[in-house]
Each structure stands twice: as C-alpha cells, then as structure tokens.
XYZ file of C-alpha atoms in Angstrom:
625
model
C 74.111 107.846 127.999
C 77.773 107.643 128.876
C 78.039 104.395 126.923
C 76.347 106.031 123.926
C 78.705 108.991 124.113
C 81.652 106.623 124.323
C 80.443 104.730 121.236
C 79.973 108.017 119.407
C 83.490 109.046 120.453
C 84.927 105.766 119.138
C 83.032 106.216 115.861
C 84.387 109.741 115.405
C 87.918 108.545 116.185
C 87.508 105.691 113.729
C 86.299 108.027 110.986
C 89.086 110.507 111.638
C 91.654 107.720 111.723
C 90.394 106.315 108.438
C 90.523 109.783 106.908
C 94.039 110.414 108.147
C 95.236 107.002 106.956
C 93.366 106.998 103.651
C 95.578 106.213 100.682
C 95.990 108.732 97.900
C 93.838 107.514 95.000
C 95.555 107.916 91.631
C 92.954 108.479 88.946
C 94.761 110.736 86.528
C 92.940 113.915 85.481
C 89.388 113.171 84.372
C 88.508 116.658 83.121
C 87.558 116.806 79.453
C 86.708 113.087 79.253
C 83.509 112.262 77.361
C 81.841 109.640 79.520
C 79.566 108.504 76.659
C 82.088 108.096 73.842
C 85.310 107.603 75.781
C 87.016 110.455 73.910
C 89.841 111.915 75.983
C 92.290 114.825 75.754
C 95.624 114.056 74.128
C 99.038 114.388 75.609
C 100.857 116.465 72.992
C 104.426 116.595 71.733
C 106.438 119.201 73.635
C 107.235 121.389 70.634
C 103.570 121.500 69.616
C 102.380 122.020 73.184
C 104.779 124.962 73.658
C 102.642 126.869 71.125
C 99.332 126.103 72.833
C 99.095 129.439 74.651
C 96.999 129.118 77.785
C 97.707 125.408 78.340
C 101.463 126.019 78.110
C 101.298 128.934 80.557
C 99.408 126.744 83.021
C 101.843 123.845 82.610
C 104.910 125.924 83.409
C 103.248 127.536 86.432
C 101.782 124.260 87.700
C 105.196 122.590 87.510
C 106.936 125.531 89.174
C 104.343 125.437 91.951
C 104.840 121.698 92.453
C 108.612 122.128 92.639
C 108.199 124.773 95.361
C 106.242 122.507 97.733
C 107.990 121.512 100.962
C 110.068 118.413 100.261
C 108.530 116.612 103.219
C 105.026 116.769 101.722
C 103.715 113.483 100.270
C 102.675 115.273 97.067
C 105.789 117.410 96.700
C 107.968 117.177 93.603
C 110.736 115.736 95.769
C 108.584 112.945 97.191
C 106.964 112.032 93.871
C 110.300 112.035 92.016
C 111.783 109.999 94.865
C 109.377 107.129 94.246
C 111.603 106.057 91.372
C 114.673 105.628 93.566
C 116.321 107.664 96.299
C 115.662 108.232 99.129
C 114.538 104.546 99.331
C 111.719 105.272 101.789
C 108.016 104.291 101.867
C 105.589 106.430 99.888
C 101.908 106.624 100.834
C 102.288 103.819 103.357
C 103.641 101.257 100.902
C 106.284 99.567 103.033
C 108.838 97.149 101.678
C 111.648 94.878 102.858
C 114.336 96.103 100.462
C 116.162 99.267 101.431
C 118.712 98.994 98.609
C 116.516 100.364 95.806
C 113.395 102.319 94.932
C 110.016 101.188 93.622
C 110.838 101.346 89.894
C 110.628 98.102 87.962
C 113.614 97.757 85.639
C 114.674 94.526 83.935
C 111.090 93.614 84.631
C 108.006 92.467 82.752
C 106.254 95.302 84.642
C 108.446 98.073 83.215
C 105.845 99.685 80.866
C 102.696 99.395 83.044
C 104.466 100.440 86.287
C 105.348 103.829 84.823
C 101.741 104.455 83.675
C 100.171 105.191 87.093
C 103.425 106.936 88.058
C 102.944 109.428 85.227
C 99.227 109.647 86.038
C 100.072 110.656 89.623
C 102.386 113.398 88.383
C 99.811 114.549 85.832
C 96.977 114.534 88.378
C 98.871 116.797 90.771
C 99.767 119.219 87.967
C 96.164 119.196 86.737
C 94.918 120.156 90.203
C 97.457 122.990 90.325
C 96.331 124.174 86.889
C 92.702 124.508 88.065
C 93.722 126.803 90.924
C 96.008 128.897 88.756
C 93.412 129.276 85.980
C 90.827 130.538 88.456
C 93.147 133.399 89.472
C 93.370 134.998 85.995
C 91.605 138.323 85.380
C 87.976 138.039 84.268
C 88.855 138.866 80.642
C 91.152 135.812 80.447
C 89.666 133.502 83.048
C 87.301 131.554 80.768
C 90.075 130.785 78.278
C 92.464 129.592 80.971
C 89.829 127.579 82.831
C 88.857 125.814 79.599
C 92.527 125.008 78.958
C 92.904 123.773 82.541
C 90.077 121.249 82.193
C 91.683 119.470 79.239
C 95.262 119.939 80.452
C 97.532 116.909 80.049
C 101.334 116.658 80.331
C 103.384 116.746 77.107
C 105.894 114.217 75.790
C 109.306 114.747 74.180
C 109.547 112.718 70.971
C 113.282 112.056 70.726
C 112.692 109.440 67.995
C 111.293 112.031 65.600
C 113.560 114.935 66.535
C 116.324 113.930 68.962
C 117.666 117.251 70.211
C 116.259 118.901 73.320
C 114.356 122.075 72.344
C 115.120 125.406 74.015
C 112.135 124.934 76.326
C 114.231 122.263 78.082
C 117.611 123.954 77.960
C 116.911 127.647 78.727
C 117.301 128.672 82.353
C 114.561 131.312 82.017
C 111.169 131.176 80.336
C 108.530 133.823 79.519
C 104.852 133.106 80.103
C 101.582 134.931 80.657
C 100.655 134.759 84.348
C 97.559 136.009 86.193
C 99.484 139.225 86.836
C 100.806 139.647 83.302
C 103.743 138.576 81.169
C 106.696 137.425 83.262
C 110.082 135.785 82.831
C 110.640 133.151 85.490
C 113.112 130.376 86.276
C 112.364 127.545 83.869
C 111.081 124.523 85.841
C 111.816 122.258 82.847
C 115.505 123.115 82.934
C 116.349 121.840 86.402
C 115.092 121.132 89.886
C 116.889 122.868 92.754
C 116.831 120.895 96.003
C 115.446 122.895 98.945
C 117.052 122.076 101.222
C 119.887 119.837 100.095
C 118.837 116.270 101.031
C 120.322 114.776 104.157
C 122.918 112.039 104.105
C 120.216 109.514 104.961
C 118.261 110.519 101.842
C 121.217 111.012 99.477
C 124.186 109.148 101.012
C 127.638 110.420 100.200
C 128.537 106.774 99.597
C 126.791 107.237 96.249
C 129.466 109.784 95.367
C 132.734 109.060 97.166
C 134.214 106.494 94.801
C 137.315 106.574 92.625
C 138.657 104.364 89.901
C 142.261 103.799 88.868
C 142.580 102.389 85.378
C 145.054 102.444 82.521
C 145.023 101.522 78.872
C 144.212 102.836 75.431
C 141.839 105.772 75.502
C 141.761 105.682 79.289
C 142.416 108.081 82.117
C 143.766 107.331 85.573
C 142.297 107.906 89.031
C 138.947 109.238 87.903
C 136.530 110.571 90.511
C 132.952 109.497 90.042
C 130.482 112.368 89.546
C 129.242 113.554 92.933
C 125.651 112.611 92.182
C 124.384 112.843 95.749
C 125.924 116.242 96.440
C 124.710 118.304 93.481
C 122.530 121.207 94.668
C 120.398 120.978 91.503
C 119.778 118.470 88.762
C 122.388 118.482 86.000
C 122.810 117.020 82.512
C 126.356 116.205 81.375
C 127.740 118.224 84.345
C 130.685 120.573 83.964
C 132.428 119.026 86.970
C 131.898 116.998 90.140
C 131.478 120.187 92.177
C 128.136 120.422 94.036
C 127.421 123.624 92.103
C 128.224 122.185 88.656
C 126.126 123.269 85.691
C 124.637 121.362 82.770
C 126.199 121.185 79.318
C 123.123 120.890 77.136
C 125.095 121.665 73.994
C 127.082 118.457 74.525
C 123.917 116.498 75.303
C 122.306 117.717 72.096
C 125.418 116.858 70.077
C 125.244 113.279 71.394
C 121.517 113.023 70.751
C 121.875 114.343 67.217
C 124.689 111.894 66.459
C 122.392 109.068 67.602
C 119.204 110.428 66.028
C 119.080 108.051 63.053
C 119.665 105.038 65.266
C 116.994 106.103 67.772
C 114.475 106.583 64.975
C 115.277 103.268 63.296
C 115.305 101.374 66.603
C 111.796 102.524 67.516
C 110.443 101.919 64.022
C 111.853 98.392 63.897
C 110.766 97.587 67.443
C 107.120 98.546 66.939
C 106.806 97.286 63.376
C 108.249 93.800 63.934
C 107.889 92.809 67.615
C 104.387 91.482 68.281
C 105.185 89.666 71.547
C 104.830 91.777 74.695
C 107.568 90.097 76.768
C 110.574 90.838 74.504
C 109.044 94.193 73.534
C 108.661 95.341 77.127
C 111.974 94.827 78.875
C 115.670 94.167 78.398
C 115.781 91.339 80.924
C 113.725 88.985 78.761
C 115.674 85.760 78.191
C 113.344 83.818 75.881
C 113.271 83.612 72.089
C 115.227 86.531 70.571
C 114.745 85.472 66.940
C 112.896 88.722 66.177
C 115.483 90.995 67.764
C 117.369 91.865 70.925
C 115.805 95.297 71.339
C 113.084 96.372 73.770
C 111.272 99.528 74.805
C 113.264 99.561 78.043
C 116.553 99.199 76.181
C 115.977 102.193 73.872
C 114.677 104.211 76.820
C 117.873 103.476 78.762
C 120.089 104.885 76.026
C 118.209 108.208 76.251
C 118.732 108.261 80.010
C 122.490 107.779 79.713
C 123.005 110.190 76.801
C 121.024 112.963 78.534
C 122.499 112.425 81.993
C 126.092 111.520 81.146
C 127.243 111.715 84.774
C 124.180 113.695 85.849
C 120.887 112.696 87.405
C 119.181 111.193 84.348
C 121.981 108.639 84.002
C 121.608 107.270 87.546
C 118.489 105.186 88.268
C 117.924 106.326 91.891
C 118.261 110.013 90.944
C 116.756 110.145 87.443
C 113.238 111.122 88.524
C 114.412 114.471 89.894
C 115.370 115.854 86.471
C 112.243 117.468 84.940
C 113.070 115.933 81.561
C 112.398 112.506 83.107
C 108.648 113.098 82.916
C 108.687 114.173 79.268
C 110.908 111.240 78.356
C 108.677 108.726 80.111
C 105.522 110.216 78.637
C 107.047 109.421 75.240
C 107.948 105.903 76.386
C 104.352 105.436 77.566
C 103.177 106.749 74.197
C 105.173 104.109 72.321
C 103.725 101.553 74.734
C 100.181 102.776 73.979
C 100.843 102.685 70.221
C 102.187 99.138 70.508
C 99.172 98.073 72.595
C 96.719 99.398 70.021
C 98.494 97.479 67.249
C 98.975 94.226 69.203
C 96.058 94.166 71.704
C 96.156 90.442 72.459
C 99.686 90.166 73.880
C 100.426 91.320 77.400
C 102.197 90.588 80.684
C 103.330 87.003 81.274
C 105.230 85.729 84.346
C 108.926 86.644 84.483
C 111.513 86.550 87.288
C 112.948 89.901 88.364
C 116.514 89.184 89.469
C 117.105 92.523 91.154
C 113.738 93.274 92.752
C 112.306 96.587 93.956
C 111.602 98.331 97.251
C 108.637 95.966 97.762
C 109.376 93.037 95.436
C 112.037 90.593 96.576
C 114.959 89.743 94.262
C 114.367 86.555 92.307
C 110.578 86.689 92.663
C 108.309 86.053 89.706
C 106.160 88.996 88.602
C 102.935 88.719 86.622
C 99.844 90.634 85.533
C 98.480 90.664 89.100
C 101.652 91.826 90.863
C 100.886 95.086 92.701
C 102.372 98.158 91.029
C 103.528 99.644 94.306
C 103.225 102.293 95.652
C 100.342 103.367 93.391
C 96.886 103.086 94.978
C 93.807 102.981 92.799
C 91.486 103.951 95.663
C 91.520 105.434 99.146
C 91.074 101.945 100.639
C 94.686 101.202 99.757
C 94.245 98.759 96.871
C 97.148 98.870 94.433
C 97.047 99.039 90.693
C 98.229 95.948 88.846
C 99.268 95.560 85.223
C 95.730 94.350 84.609
C 94.028 97.421 86.070
C 96.598 99.855 84.599
C 96.472 98.316 81.125
C 94.400 101.031 79.437
C 95.149 104.750 79.099
C 91.400 105.434 79.375
C 91.626 104.460 83.049
C 93.732 107.568 83.635
C 91.851 109.981 81.370
C 94.234 110.585 78.464
C 95.366 109.318 75.088
C 97.838 110.211 72.337
C 97.218 111.626 68.842
C 98.081 108.293 67.206
C 95.729 106.276 69.439
C 92.090 107.331 69.031
C 90.401 104.303 70.562
C 86.824 105.565 70.809
C 84.061 104.622 68.375
C 86.088 101.880 66.632
C 86.601 98.146 67.021
C 90.002 96.589 67.829
C 90.866 95.752 64.211
C 90.077 99.245 62.985
C 92.033 100.764 65.857
C 95.069 98.625 64.993
C 94.906 99.654 61.309
C 94.421 103.325 62.166
C 97.277 103.312 64.658
C 99.650 101.572 62.241
C 98.782 104.140 59.601
C 99.314 107.044 62.002
C 102.637 105.604 63.185
C 103.861 105.069 59.617
C 102.703 108.523 58.549
C 104.764 110.084 61.316
C 107.924 107.974 61.122
C 107.714 106.737 57.521
C 105.707 109.449 55.720
C 106.404 108.219 52.175
C 105.728 104.576 53.105
C 109.452 103.948 52.723
C 111.138 103.141 56.039
C 114.370 105.133 55.942
C 116.993 102.378 55.327
C 114.765 100.861 52.618
C 114.081 104.354 51.295
C 117.775 105.027 50.788
C 118.080 101.804 48.869
C 114.960 101.739 46.731
C 113.810 105.346 46.466
C 116.648 107.817 46.968
C 119.110 105.674 45.026
C 116.339 104.821 42.554
C 117.320 101.231 42.046
C 115.498 98.007 41.417
C 116.954 94.540 41.371
C 119.925 94.416 39.012
C 120.409 98.160 38.480
C 123.982 99.391 38.827
C 124.716 102.056 41.448
C 128.223 103.496 41.786
C 129.688 100.373 40.248
C 127.762 97.976 42.503
C 124.312 96.432 42.766
C 122.072 96.027 45.776
C 121.128 92.458 44.911
C 119.055 91.971 48.042
C 116.763 94.898 47.215
C 113.847 94.175 44.890
C 110.329 95.464 44.502
C 109.215 93.295 47.400
C 112.202 92.442 49.613
C 115.098 93.976 51.432
C 117.490 93.037 54.206
C 118.075 94.539 57.668
C 121.541 94.385 59.285
C 121.799 94.678 63.055
C 124.265 94.648 65.950
C 123.152 92.603 68.969
C 124.404 93.415 72.473
C 124.390 91.137 75.513
C 125.985 92.414 78.729
C 125.898 92.226 82.515
C 123.934 95.292 83.564
C 126.118 95.741 86.661
C 129.453 95.033 84.983
C 130.730 98.511 85.931
C 130.075 100.791 88.905
C 127.260 102.736 87.307
C 125.736 103.536 83.914
C 127.960 103.187 80.870
C 127.968 103.499 77.074
C 129.017 101.081 74.345
C 129.895 102.987 71.159
C 129.942 101.332 67.726
C 131.972 102.612 64.779
C 132.362 101.838 61.088
C 135.506 102.757 59.171
C 138.287 104.831 60.663
C 139.247 104.169 64.279
C 137.774 106.695 66.694
C 139.825 109.188 68.679
C 141.612 107.989 71.807
C 139.600 110.574 73.785
C 136.479 108.835 75.175
C 134.673 112.191 75.490
C 134.555 112.408 71.678
C 133.268 108.904 71.005
C 129.549 109.728 71.124
C 129.962 112.298 68.333
C 132.810 110.716 66.339
C 132.395 110.897 62.536
C 132.652 107.089 62.367
C 129.918 106.536 64.974
C 127.110 104.156 64.091
C 125.359 104.540 67.427
C 125.819 104.501 71.192
C 124.115 101.909 73.394
C 123.414 103.020 76.969
C 123.362 100.707 79.984
C 121.223 102.523 82.569
C 121.891 101.469 86.170
C 122.387 102.726 89.699
C 125.630 104.149 91.060
C 124.742 102.327 94.266
C 126.000 98.971 92.987
C 127.588 98.209 96.364
C 124.057 97.623 97.643
C 123.276 94.833 95.190
C 121.427 92.046 97.011
C 123.566 89.062 97.962
C 123.573 86.316 95.386
C 122.199 88.462 92.568
C 124.935 87.315 90.186
C 125.154 88.604 86.645
C 122.027 90.456 85.501
C 122.177 89.996 81.738
C 120.394 92.509 79.518
C 119.957 92.714 75.759
C 119.882 95.466 73.163
C 120.320 96.171 69.483
C 121.761 98.796 67.124
C 120.513 99.091 63.501
C 123.244 98.975 60.837
C 121.322 99.109 57.562
C 121.275 102.872 57.124
C 125.072 103.119 57.415
C 125.642 100.198 55.070
C 123.364 101.572 52.365
C 125.175 104.904 52.649
C 128.429 103.005 52.066
C 126.958 101.492 48.898
C 125.876 104.951 47.757
C 129.424 106.218 48.346
C 130.884 103.345 46.336
C 132.560 101.763 49.366
C 130.424 98.631 49.082
C 129.116 96.899 45.984
C 126.007 95.357 47.515
C 124.365 94.308 50.768
C 124.758 90.573 50.390
C 126.363 88.625 53.269
C 129.338 87.779 51.062
C 130.091 91.481 50.789
C 128.923 92.755 54.166
C 130.471 90.216 56.533
C 134.099 90.722 55.461
C 133.532 94.488 55.391
C 132.189 94.469 58.945
C 134.921 92.088 60.089
C 137.468 94.678 58.984
C 135.636 97.900 59.828
C 133.209 97.367 62.712
C 134.667 98.416 66.081
C 133.336 99.151 69.535
C 134.523 100.972 72.625
C 133.190 101.058 76.180
C 132.942 104.343 78.089
C 132.619 103.877 81.833
C 130.504 105.702 84.437
C 133.161 108.357 84.981
C 133.623 109.004 81.261
C 136.785 106.896 81.014
C 137.571 104.203 78.456
C 137.267 100.616 79.674
C 138.845 97.603 77.918
C 136.036 95.522 76.456
C 137.468 92.445 78.118
C 136.858 94.043 81.508
C 133.107 94.377 80.886
C 131.434 91.338 82.389
C 129.070 89.374 80.189
C 129.639 91.537 77.102
C 128.985 89.706 73.826
C 128.571 91.582 70.534
C 127.127 89.806 67.508
C 125.940 90.764 64.035
C 122.825 89.454 62.321
C 120.724 90.114 59.254
C 117.008 89.716 58.727
C 115.097 89.163 55.497
C 112.124 91.498 55.071
C 109.138 91.398 52.735
C 107.862 94.912 52.274
C 104.358 96.184 51.702
C 103.038 99.311 50.066
C 99.915 99.352 52.242
C 99.857 102.492 54.386
C 98.182 100.676 57.286
C 100.318 97.519 57.332
C 103.899 96.743 58.379
C 106.543 94.814 56.487
C 106.983 91.108 57.274
C 110.230 90.230 59.043
C 112.024 86.909 58.970
C 114.127 85.454 61.786
C 117.568 86.818 62.589
C 120.533 85.045 61.001
C 123.818 85.329 62.933
C 127.170 85.990 61.261
C 129.825 85.126 63.841
C 132.562 85.441 61.202
C 132.172 89.217 61.660
C 132.934 89.234 65.381
C 134.902 86.079 66.223
C 138.290 87.820 66.132
C 137.231 90.895 68.083
C 137.277 91.470 71.835
C 133.926 90.438 73.355
C 132.765 89.342 69.900
C 130.444 86.368 69.409
C 132.192 83.248 68.208
C 131.115 80.118 66.378
C 128.564 78.260 68.464
C 127.004 81.406 69.916
C 123.220 81.345 69.566
C 120.351 83.768 69.880
C-alpha cells in the first residue's frame, strides 16, 4: 500500500511539474475561423478599424489591460515587448548562449517569418483580454461586444498608403465606450509607461552614457546620445535626453510625410518586381542584386528610424516597447502575406546570419527548419520554424487583400495582384509612370515643356534608382542617409529629413549597444534602395530636364544628386567616416501592362557610375551589383 501511495505521489508530482513547466502554446486567436472553408477574420487598417465601434473599444481596453500587468509576468506587455531585445533574458524557458542581443532576427533570412508568431502571441493575449472585457458589458450591449470579441484581430498601420500617424497614435487621451459608460482614458497607443522603471540589469545605463565629439560641415560638437535606457516612458523623436522627455509627433509626421512618396514607390516596386524570397526578405542578402537592392526589412527599418529618431522605435533592443511597433509590424507582415500569395513557390533558403540572436550563434547558417525561438507551437515545448509559421491560416487571421479560401493558387495570385494594384495603383498607372504617360498626357515623341520623354511609349518606361550599400554598425546606433536633388540642403542636420530638396531618407536600424558586438563580427553589410523616377519626371514637367534618357539624366544627377549622413545623436557625419558606404545609381527598363491583375515586366539594373564617381562614398568604375 505504501509503495502504491508513493507511486501515486510521484505521478501527481510529475503531472504538477509538467503543468508548471508547460510551454505557452502560441496559436493566435482562433475565434471566428470557419473550419470548413478556412475563412478567417481580417486584420484591418488602423484608420478603418478606429471606426469599428465595439471592436475598437475592446482593442483599446485590452491593450490598456495588458500594459497594466506586472512587468514580471511572462505574459505582461513588458515581457512580450522584451522578447525583441532588452532585457536580453530567456522567455518561456528558451535559453540561449548570447547575452548581447535579443531574439529578433535582423539581417536574417528568418526576418519575415520570425515576426509572424511574435505578432500572433501579442494578438492572442489581447484576444483573451477582449473576451473577458466583452462579458462585463451591460446586458443591452453584451451580445454586440461579445460578437466583436470573437472576431477581434489587431490592426495594422499602412504607412505606404498614408504615411502620417493618425491622431489615434499621437493623442495622449482617447474616448471609448466601456462597460461602465463613455470614458476618456490614457491612450495605450500613444506610449507605454514603465512600472517600475527597469533595473540597471534590464536596461543598462551603458546603453545611454555615451558622448561623441565631432566637427565639420553641418555638425555639432560633444553630442550626448539620447538616454534610451533611462526614459520613464516610450518616446518618439524625444524633446531631450531627460528621463521625463516627451514625444514630438509633429516632427515625426513631418518626416513621414516628406518620405511618403518614396515609401509608397519602394513598396510598390518591391512587391511588383521581386519574385525571389531571399532578396525580398532581408537586407543582409548578398546574392544577385540585378532586380534591386531593396528588401522588406530595409523599408521597415526606415520607418523605425523616422518614427523613433532618438526614441525607442529607432533602437532595436527597445523598439518593441513602443505601442506603434505592433501596428508597424502588422503592416510588414501584411506585405509579407501579399507577397507570399503572389509568389507562393519561393521561400526560405539557407543564409548565414553574421550577428546572431539570443539563441542563434553569430555566423551560423539559418534555414527553413531553424527554430523561431522563443515561440512554442505547443505546450510540449516544440518551436515554430519558418516551415510551420509559413501560413497566416495557422494563426487564425488574414488581410483584406489575401482571401485564400475557396480558390486555387493561381487564382489567389491574380486576385491578390489585382487587390494590391487597386489599392496602390488604382488607375493601373503606377505613380512615376502615371506622371509621365497620364498626367503629362504624352506618348512617344510628344513635346512637353520643350522636351520629350523618349523612353516613355505605350508599352515601356524606365525606372531610376539610388542603391545603398553600408556597414550596418558603421556608427554607434541607428542613423539616416538623406538624398537630395537640386539646391544644397541646410547645414542644420535636424532639417534634412524635411528639406525642400529631399528625395528620400534611408534609415539604418540598429542597436545602441554596439559595444557588445560579438568578437570577429567584422563589417555587417546591408543593402537598400531609393526610387528616383518620380522626382525626375517632375523635373521634366517643370522644364528642368528634357527627357529621361541616360544621356540627359546622368550628367544632371552628377551635378545635382547629393547625400548627407545624420548620426545616432542627430549630428552630421562626413560620408567618408561611414564604414562600407557606397552609393550608386542605376536604371531599369520596364515593359508595362494594362492588365489589372498583372505586374509590369522589369529588366535588370544598369549601373551608371559616371553619376557618383566624383562624390564622397560614390560608386566608381568597376563597381558591380
């Protein structure tokens, strides 16, 4: 009997131990999913979702509730946001050998799929909160709120369609209907207030106590780095380095608006011409760049730096704490899902990650079966991989442009292309081409303002692009490379991102903790691209240029294209001091189509080193793609 009781005791202990040590299974919210057809609720654009009534009320309350959870709780906002970077500690038992970084996969072939279960975790926790909140509404409203709770999904912020942050992200207060009536509460989308302020072990002061002494044109001396680890709340373009600094959303929106055309054109070009997953996915890809230097990660990084600008979003280890992070990455995941529907046969291939993650060693090769730590797909502790996280249906959601139920792969690709073009090219005239062939109403040989666009015909046009190659860790934190056409910009770096001559700003999104780079990492080269066509066509319209042929464009760019580098502290940096920086210019021949469900056909890039060979950090003869 005693032996039997002892065995029973051991069994109970084993069960309890397994329960205590069970991993948190990330499934995403499954409410509202039609198990027969596969139809799933959509994540909606923020500005549309803000008018959804009950769902919006639940979202704001669910997020506020999550942000109020004790920061030591595994499923607190602090712990979930901290997966991305600081405090560089294990989450849900996923231990790793590298205490110099978080779990996020940047410069990595895993960049898009890693963020998918991350967002699903966040969404799942909010969905659970929404069920509880909906059940507490008065009986007259309960059914409406419970129905909204079932199909609740997080929204996305589409900065490519409309770049400025709406008031729902910038207002400190927000009014919603709660179970106890209409109330105005602190807006959880505006900021996250740490409670308490993280300890030095979580947010080391070494991430803040740095200075830089520099001199030169457009430069300041002895600049203090923003005190990123000491801010008491998340900030965007902070007013100062004081722990109690506030955000300057008006300046963020000015920068975003100035870059709106470039952001739109970058996303349109990326999705319409890049059919290979590897160069599409990440900025660390070093293979064939004949179809462009841009990537989803590269465009995403520019948003991070423009929004943060010395604040949390611009610093990799701290970015996840800003509530806008989740809306930004939902949009990045959306572009990933759109791309997947259009190009279903290309996916993760092996690629070395120079920097590594909390669990993945620097220099290791990552592939479709590499665990997406720390995200468990079941309570047994099995991790998601890029293979098992490939489909949005796994996590119970989709996007309005990707309705993948009841259709075959070819029909889905056609439908998704048509939906993407309808949204970003509603007249079937991609904006730069539209300016040339529709707004200016020209065909081959017609005279416009004394010149002719000889490369524009009924069936062809030409794209002009700036390519960027740079060492990601060239400076001590995130930085911006600004490109200008025409008059030289002001000597004040703070004005560069909104200068009248600005073509676009390219953001390099990194960690302020560069002193912790693993030994032997060396230069981590990344790639990006800035579209030029829109600005050049505008110059033809204004009579500045006669046409868009290389014989006209290359000498014009050689005389008028300039760039400036703005460092992590907002100061100007001589381009020669930026390790690995090479700027080149290329054009690309394009055959256009009038089909609403097809994309134009793009030729290979053709370099024009005569534009840049006499400029600092410019590509010279012999430079290749």
